[in-house]
Coordinates of C-alpha atoms in Angstrom, one line a residue:
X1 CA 54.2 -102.0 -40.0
X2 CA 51.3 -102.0 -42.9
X3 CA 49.6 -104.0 -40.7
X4 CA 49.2 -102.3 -37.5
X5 CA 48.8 -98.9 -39.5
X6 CA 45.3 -100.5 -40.9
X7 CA 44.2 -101.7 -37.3
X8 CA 44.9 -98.5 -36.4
X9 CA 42.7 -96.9 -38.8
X10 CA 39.9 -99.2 -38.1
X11 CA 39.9 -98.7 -35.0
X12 CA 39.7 -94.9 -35.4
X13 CA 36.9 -95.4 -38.0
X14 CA 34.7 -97.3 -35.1
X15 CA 35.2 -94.6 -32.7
X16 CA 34.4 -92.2 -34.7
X17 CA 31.2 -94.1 -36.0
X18 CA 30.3 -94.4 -32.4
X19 CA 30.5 -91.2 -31.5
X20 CA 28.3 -90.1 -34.0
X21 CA 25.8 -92.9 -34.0
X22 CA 25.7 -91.7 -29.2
X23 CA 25.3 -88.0 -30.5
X24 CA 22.2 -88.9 -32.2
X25 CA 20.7 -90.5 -29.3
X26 CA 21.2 -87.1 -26.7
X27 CA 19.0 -84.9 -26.1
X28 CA 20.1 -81.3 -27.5
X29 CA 19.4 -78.5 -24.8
X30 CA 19.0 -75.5 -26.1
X31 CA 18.9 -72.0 -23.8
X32 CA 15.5 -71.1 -22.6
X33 CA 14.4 -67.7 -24.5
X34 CA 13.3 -65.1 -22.6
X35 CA 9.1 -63.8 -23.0
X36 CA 8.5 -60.5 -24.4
X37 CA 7.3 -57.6 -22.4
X38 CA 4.3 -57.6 -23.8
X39 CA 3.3 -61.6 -24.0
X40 CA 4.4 -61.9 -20.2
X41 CA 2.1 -58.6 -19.0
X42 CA -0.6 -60.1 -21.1
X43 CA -0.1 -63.5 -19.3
X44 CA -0.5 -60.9 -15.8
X45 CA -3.7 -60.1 -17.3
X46 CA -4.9 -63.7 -18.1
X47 CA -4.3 -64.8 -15.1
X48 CA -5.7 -61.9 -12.4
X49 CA -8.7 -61.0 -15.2
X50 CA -8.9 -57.9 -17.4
X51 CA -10.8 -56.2 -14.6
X52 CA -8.0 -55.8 -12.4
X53 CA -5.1 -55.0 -15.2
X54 CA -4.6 -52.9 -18.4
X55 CA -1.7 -53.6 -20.5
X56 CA -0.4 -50.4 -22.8
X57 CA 2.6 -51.0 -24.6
X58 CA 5.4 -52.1 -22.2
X59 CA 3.1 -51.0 -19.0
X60 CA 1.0 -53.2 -16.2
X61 CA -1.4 -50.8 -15.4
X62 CA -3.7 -51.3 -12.2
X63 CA -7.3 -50.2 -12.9
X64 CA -8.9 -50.1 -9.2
X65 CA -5.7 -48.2 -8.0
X66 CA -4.8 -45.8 -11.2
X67 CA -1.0 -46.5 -11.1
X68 CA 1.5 -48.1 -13.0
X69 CA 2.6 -51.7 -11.5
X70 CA 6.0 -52.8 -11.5
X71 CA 6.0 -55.9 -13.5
X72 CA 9.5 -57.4 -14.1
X73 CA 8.4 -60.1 -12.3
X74 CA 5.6 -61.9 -10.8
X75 CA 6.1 -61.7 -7.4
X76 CA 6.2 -57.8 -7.8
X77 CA 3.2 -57.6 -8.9
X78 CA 1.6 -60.2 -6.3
X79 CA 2.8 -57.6 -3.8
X80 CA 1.0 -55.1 -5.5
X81 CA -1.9 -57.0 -5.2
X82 CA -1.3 -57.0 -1.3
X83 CA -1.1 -53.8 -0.9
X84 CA -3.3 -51.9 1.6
X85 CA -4.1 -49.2 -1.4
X86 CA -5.3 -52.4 -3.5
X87 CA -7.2 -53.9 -0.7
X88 CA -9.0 -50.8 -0.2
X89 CA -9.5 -50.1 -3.9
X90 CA -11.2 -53.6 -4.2
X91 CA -13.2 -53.3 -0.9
X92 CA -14.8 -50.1 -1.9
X93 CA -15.8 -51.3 -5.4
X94 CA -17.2 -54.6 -4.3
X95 CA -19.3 -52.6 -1.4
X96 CA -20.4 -50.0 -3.5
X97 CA -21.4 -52.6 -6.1
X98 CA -20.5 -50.7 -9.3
X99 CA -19.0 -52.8 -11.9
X100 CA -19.3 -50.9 -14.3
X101 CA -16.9 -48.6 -12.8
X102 CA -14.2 -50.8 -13.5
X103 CA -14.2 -50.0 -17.2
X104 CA -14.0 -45.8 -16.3
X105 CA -10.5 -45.4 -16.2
X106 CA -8.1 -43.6 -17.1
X107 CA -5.4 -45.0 -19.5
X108 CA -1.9 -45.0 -18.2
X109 CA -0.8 -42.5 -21.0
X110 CA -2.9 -40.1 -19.4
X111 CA -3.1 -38.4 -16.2
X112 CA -6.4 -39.1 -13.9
X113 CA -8.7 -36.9 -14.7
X114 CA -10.6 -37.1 -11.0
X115 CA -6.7 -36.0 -9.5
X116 CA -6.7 -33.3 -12.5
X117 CA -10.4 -32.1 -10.8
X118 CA -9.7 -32.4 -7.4
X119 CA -6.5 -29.9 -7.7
X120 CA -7.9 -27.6 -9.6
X121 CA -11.2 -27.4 -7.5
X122 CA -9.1 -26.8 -3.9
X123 CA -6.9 -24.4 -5.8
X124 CA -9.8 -22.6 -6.8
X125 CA -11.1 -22.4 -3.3
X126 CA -7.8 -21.8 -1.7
X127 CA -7.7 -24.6 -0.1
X128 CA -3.8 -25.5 0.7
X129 CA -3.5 -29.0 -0.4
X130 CA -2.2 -30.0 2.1
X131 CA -5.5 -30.2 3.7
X132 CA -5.9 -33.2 1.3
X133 CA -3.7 -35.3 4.0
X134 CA -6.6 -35.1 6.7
X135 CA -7.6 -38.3 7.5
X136 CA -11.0 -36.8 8.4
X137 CA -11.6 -34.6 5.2
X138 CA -10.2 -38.0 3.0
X139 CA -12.4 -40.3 4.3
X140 CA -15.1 -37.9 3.4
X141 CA -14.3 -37.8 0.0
X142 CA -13.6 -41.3 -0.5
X143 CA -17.0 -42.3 0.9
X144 CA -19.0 -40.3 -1.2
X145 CA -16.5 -39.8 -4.6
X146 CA -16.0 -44.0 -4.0
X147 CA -12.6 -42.8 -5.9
X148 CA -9.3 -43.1 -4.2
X149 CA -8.3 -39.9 -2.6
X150 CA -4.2 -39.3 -3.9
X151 CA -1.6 -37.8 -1.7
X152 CA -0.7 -34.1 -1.4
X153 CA 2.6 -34.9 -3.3
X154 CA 0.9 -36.4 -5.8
X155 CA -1.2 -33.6 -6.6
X156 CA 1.4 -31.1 -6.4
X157 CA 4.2 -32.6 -7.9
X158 CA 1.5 -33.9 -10.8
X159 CA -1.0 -31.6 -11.4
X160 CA -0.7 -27.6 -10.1
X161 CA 1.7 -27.3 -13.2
X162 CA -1.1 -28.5 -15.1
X163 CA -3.6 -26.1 -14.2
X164 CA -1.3 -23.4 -14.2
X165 CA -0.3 -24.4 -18.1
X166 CA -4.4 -24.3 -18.9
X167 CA -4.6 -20.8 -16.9
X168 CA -2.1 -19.1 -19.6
X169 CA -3.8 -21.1 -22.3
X170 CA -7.6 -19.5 -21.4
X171 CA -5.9 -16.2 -20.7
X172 CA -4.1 -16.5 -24.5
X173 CA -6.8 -17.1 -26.4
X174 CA -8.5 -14.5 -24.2
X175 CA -6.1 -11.7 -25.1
X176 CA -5.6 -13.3 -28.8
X177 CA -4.0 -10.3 -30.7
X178 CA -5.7 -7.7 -28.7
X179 CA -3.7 -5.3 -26.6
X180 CA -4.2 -5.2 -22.8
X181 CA -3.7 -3.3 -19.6
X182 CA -2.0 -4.6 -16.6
X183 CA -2.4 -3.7 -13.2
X184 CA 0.3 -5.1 -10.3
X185 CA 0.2 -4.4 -6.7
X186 CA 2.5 -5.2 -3.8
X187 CA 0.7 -7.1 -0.7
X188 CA 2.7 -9.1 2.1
X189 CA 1.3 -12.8 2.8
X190 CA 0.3 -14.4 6.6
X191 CA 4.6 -15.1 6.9
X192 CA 5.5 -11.4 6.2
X193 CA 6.5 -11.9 2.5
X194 CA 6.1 -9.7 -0.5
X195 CA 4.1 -11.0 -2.8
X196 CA 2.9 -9.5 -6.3
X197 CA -0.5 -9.2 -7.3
X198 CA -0.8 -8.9 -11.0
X199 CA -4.4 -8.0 -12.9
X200 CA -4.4 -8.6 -16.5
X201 CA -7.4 -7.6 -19.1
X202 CA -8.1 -6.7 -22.3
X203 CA -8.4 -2.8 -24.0
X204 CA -11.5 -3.0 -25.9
X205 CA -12.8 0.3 -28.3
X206 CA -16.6 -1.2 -28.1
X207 CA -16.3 -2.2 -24.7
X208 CA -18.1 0.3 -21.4
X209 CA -16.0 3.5 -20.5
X210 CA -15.0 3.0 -16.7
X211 CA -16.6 6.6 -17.1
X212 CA -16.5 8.0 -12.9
X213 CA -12.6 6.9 -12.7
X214 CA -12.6 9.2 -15.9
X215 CA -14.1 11.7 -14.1
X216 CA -12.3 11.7 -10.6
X217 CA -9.2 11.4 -12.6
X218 CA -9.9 15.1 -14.2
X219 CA -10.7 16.2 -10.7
X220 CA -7.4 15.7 -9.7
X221 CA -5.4 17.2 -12.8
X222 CA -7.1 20.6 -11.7
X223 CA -6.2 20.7 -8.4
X224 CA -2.4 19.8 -8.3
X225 CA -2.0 21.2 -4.9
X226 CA -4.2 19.4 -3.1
X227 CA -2.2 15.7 -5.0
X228 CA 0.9 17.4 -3.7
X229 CA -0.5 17.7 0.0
X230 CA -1.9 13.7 -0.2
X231 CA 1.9 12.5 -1.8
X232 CA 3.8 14.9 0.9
X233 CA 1.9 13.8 3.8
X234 CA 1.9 9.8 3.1
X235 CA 5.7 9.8 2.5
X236 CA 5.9 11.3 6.0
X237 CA 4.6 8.7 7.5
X238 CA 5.6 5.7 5.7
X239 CA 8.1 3.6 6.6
X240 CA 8.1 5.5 9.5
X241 CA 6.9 4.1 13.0
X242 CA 8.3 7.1 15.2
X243 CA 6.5 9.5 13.1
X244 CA 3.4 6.9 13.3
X245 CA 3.2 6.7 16.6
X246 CA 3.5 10.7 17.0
X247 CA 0.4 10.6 14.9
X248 CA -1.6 8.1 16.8
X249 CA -0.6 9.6 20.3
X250 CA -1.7 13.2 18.8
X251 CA -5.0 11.7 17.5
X252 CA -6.0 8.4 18.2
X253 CA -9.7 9.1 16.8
X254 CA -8.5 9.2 13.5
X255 CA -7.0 7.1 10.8
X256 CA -3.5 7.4 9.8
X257 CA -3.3 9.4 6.4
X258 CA -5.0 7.2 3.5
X259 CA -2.7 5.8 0.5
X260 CA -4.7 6.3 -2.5
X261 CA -4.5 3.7 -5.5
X262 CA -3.6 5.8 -8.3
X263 CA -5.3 3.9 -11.2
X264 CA -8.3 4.0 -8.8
X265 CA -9.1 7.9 -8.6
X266 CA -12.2 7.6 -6.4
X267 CA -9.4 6.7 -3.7
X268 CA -7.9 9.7 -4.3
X269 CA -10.9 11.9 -3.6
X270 CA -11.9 10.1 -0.6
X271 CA -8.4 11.2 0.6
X272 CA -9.3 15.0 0.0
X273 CA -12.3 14.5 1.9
X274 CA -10.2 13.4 4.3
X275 CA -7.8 16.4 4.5
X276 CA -10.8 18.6 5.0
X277 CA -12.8 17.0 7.8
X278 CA -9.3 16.6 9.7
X279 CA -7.4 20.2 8.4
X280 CA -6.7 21.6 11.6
X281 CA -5.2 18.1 12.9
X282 CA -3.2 16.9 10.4
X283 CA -1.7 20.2 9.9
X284 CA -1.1 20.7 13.9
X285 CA 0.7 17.2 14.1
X286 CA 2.8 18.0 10.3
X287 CA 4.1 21.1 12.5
X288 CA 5.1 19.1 15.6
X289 CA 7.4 16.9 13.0
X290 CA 10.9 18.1 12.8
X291 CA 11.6 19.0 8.9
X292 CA 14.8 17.6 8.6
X293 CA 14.1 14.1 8.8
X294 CA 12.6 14.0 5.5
X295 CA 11.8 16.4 2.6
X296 CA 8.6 15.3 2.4
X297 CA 7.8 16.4 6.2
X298 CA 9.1 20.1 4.9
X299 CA 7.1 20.2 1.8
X300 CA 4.1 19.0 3.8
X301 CA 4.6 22.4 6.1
X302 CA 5.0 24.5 3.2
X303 CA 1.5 23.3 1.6
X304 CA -0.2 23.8 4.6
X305 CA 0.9 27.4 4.7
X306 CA -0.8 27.9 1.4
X307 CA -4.4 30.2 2.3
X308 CA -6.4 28.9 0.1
X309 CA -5.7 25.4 0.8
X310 CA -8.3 24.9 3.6
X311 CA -11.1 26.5 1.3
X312 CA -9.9 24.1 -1.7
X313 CA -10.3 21.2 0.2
X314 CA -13.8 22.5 1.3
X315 CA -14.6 22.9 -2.6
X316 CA -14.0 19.5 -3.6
X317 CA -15.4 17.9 -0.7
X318 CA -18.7 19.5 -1.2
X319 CA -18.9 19.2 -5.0
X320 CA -16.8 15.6 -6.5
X321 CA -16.4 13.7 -2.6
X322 CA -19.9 12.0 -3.9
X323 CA -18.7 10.5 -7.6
X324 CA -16.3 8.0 -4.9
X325 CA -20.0 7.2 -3.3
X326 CA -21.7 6.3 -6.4
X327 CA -18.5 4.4 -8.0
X328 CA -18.8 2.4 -5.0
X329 CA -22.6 1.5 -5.4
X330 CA -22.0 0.7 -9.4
X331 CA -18.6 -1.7 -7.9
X332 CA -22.1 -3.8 -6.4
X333 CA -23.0 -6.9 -8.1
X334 CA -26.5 -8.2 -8.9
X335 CA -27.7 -4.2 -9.1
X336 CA -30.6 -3.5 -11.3
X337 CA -29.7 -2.3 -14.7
X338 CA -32.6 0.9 -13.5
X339 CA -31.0 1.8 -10.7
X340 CA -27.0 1.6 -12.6
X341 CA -28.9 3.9 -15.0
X342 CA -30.3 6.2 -11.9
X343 CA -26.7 6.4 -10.2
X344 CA -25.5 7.6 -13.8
X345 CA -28.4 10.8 -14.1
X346 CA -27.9 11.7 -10.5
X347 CA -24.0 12.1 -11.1
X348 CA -24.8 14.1 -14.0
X349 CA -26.7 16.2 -12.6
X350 CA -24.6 17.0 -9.5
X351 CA -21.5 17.8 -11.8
X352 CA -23.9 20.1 -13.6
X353 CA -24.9 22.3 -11.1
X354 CA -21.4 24.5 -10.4
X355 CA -20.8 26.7 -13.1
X356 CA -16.6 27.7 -13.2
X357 CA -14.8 27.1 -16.1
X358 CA -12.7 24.1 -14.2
X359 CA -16.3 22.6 -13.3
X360 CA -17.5 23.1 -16.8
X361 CA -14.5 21.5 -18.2
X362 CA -15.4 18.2 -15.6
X363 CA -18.6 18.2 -16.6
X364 CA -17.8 18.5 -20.3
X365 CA -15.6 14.9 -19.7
X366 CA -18.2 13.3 -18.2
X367 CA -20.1 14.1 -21.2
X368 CA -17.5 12.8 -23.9
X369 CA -17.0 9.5 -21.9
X370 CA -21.0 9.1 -21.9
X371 CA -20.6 10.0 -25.9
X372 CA -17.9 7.4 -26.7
X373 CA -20.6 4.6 -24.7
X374 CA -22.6 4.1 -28.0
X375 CA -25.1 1.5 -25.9
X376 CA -25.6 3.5 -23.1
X377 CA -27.9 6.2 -24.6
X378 CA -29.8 3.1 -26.1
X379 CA -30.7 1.5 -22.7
X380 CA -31.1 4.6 -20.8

């Protein structure tokens, strides 16, 4: 029994011993690690040249195209490389013959700065960008830009928001800590919609007096009856096609009543003048309306009964119609500095001529606004 047990245990020993001494001689095969990002974009550089890709970080970025390239692996970015964009991209530069262009780009960290120009020039110019997809109006600005031309979506979804974020930053550190005025008007667009029109700027106590408005504005605070008659007669007729088309069937020479812009008071006098080269009509079609419709059509008739209403139109129109005139002309760009500064005499002048106490107190504001203009008196 002894015996066989040390066989046994020699013959364990050798098997053992061979085992080992056959592990030696295989070769161990060890898992196959995985490149980094970065080492296999750079290889994607080494092997199409730096000219063609940028590597940033964990990004393949195509220089003649301006995009990111998808480069998990190779093949992906050999179909980029077939790509009619690409082909074109290369075409142009090699026709063109500017190398140097190549190294002009933008990193991919960054938006395109051409795109970023593009957008905000057609925006500027109202251009819908849209327009942008005209294979006409792109092959035009490829051939002379010798950039690629990007899709409407791209510039929408990419950039508007970007110009629309450096418009609020110009107009913050416009305003700064000053306070402002705002003006916001309702218009409807080509489809019918309301849209708001909003006018921002800054108050400024050394900046020019808007000194007629001032004027025209005083006008109007003495001569309440006359801004009841324009208010009465415009709600008659707005929002009202029946009573419209009265009017234009009654007098289709004339205008329908004017709306004037109340923080425009120049308006508001050309609408007296109005009233009193039209009396007799406006006031004949007022009576054919039926007052109870609307309140305003009643108040309207009740002004017009007023006898000194006709001869108060006739005052105004022959003594402050002319201050809308002149705030017109000084509205004109490019005018002389002389000629701003002749408006401004003649104006003072014609407001000095009646002599009541309501035209001396007119007067007398055009007079303070004129004072508070410190420069003016210098250049005049």
């Amino acid at each position: 029994m002894s015996i066989r047990l040390f066989v046994s245990s020699v013959c364990l020993s050798c098997v053992v011993a061979s085992c080992v001494n056959k592990s030696l001689k295989l070769k161990i095969k060890m898992p196959k690690v995985k490149a980094n990002t970065s080492s296999r974009l750079l290889s994607y550089v080494s092997e199409f040249g730096s000219s063609v890709f940028l590597v940033d970080q964990s990004v393949l970025f195509c220089k003649l195209c301006e995009v990111k390239v998808s480069a998990e692996k190779r093949f992906t970015v050999l179909q980029h490389l077939k790509t009619e964009k690409h082909i074109k991209s290369v075409n142009r530069i090699d026709k063109s013959k500017k190398s140097q262009q190549l190294l002009e780009f933008n990193p991919p960290t960054k938006k395109c700065q051409f795109n970023k120009d593009l957008c905000e020039a057609m925006l500027f110019a109202n251009i819908p960008l849209y327009k942008i997809e005209n294979l006409k109006f792109k092959a035009f600005l490829q051939e002379y830009t010798g950039k690629e031309i990007p899709k409407e979506a791209t510039l929408r979804k990419g950039y508007v928001d970007d110009g629309y974020q450096d418009t609020l930053a110009k107009i913050r550190n416009c305003i700064s800590n000053n306070k402002i005025w705002v003006s916001i008007d309702e218009t409807t667009d080509v489809e019918g919609r309301f849209v708001a029109n909003v006018i921002i700027g800054v108050l400024r106590t050394d900046g020019p007096v808007h000194g007629f408005h001032r004027v025209a504005e005083e006008v109007r605070s003495y001569f309440n009856i006359i801004d009841q008659l324009i208010s009465s007669v415009k709600k008659a007729f707005l929002k009202a096609p029946t009573r419209s088309r009265i009017f234009k069937n009654e007098a289709p020479d004339i205008p329908m009543p004017p709306q004037p812009i109340l923080t425009r008071w120049g308006t508001w006098l050309d609408a007296a003048n109005y009233y009193c080269e039209n009396y007799e009509v406006i006031k004949n079609i007022i009576n054919k309306l039926d007052e109870n419709d609307a309140s305003s059509i009643k108040k309207a008739k009740d002004i017009f009964n007023n006898p000194n209403l006709k001869a108060t139109l006739a005052f105004i129109s022959s003594n402050y119609s002319f201050l809308s005139t002149y705030i017109t002309r000084l509205e004109k760009q490019n005018m002389m500095l002389s000629e701003s500064i002749s408006v401004v005499k003649i104006v003072k002048e014609k407001l000095q001529s009646p002599q009541g106490e309501k035209e001396k107190a007119i007067y007398k504001k055009l007079e303070n606004v004129l004072s508070k203009n410190k420069g003016f008196e210098i250049i005049e």
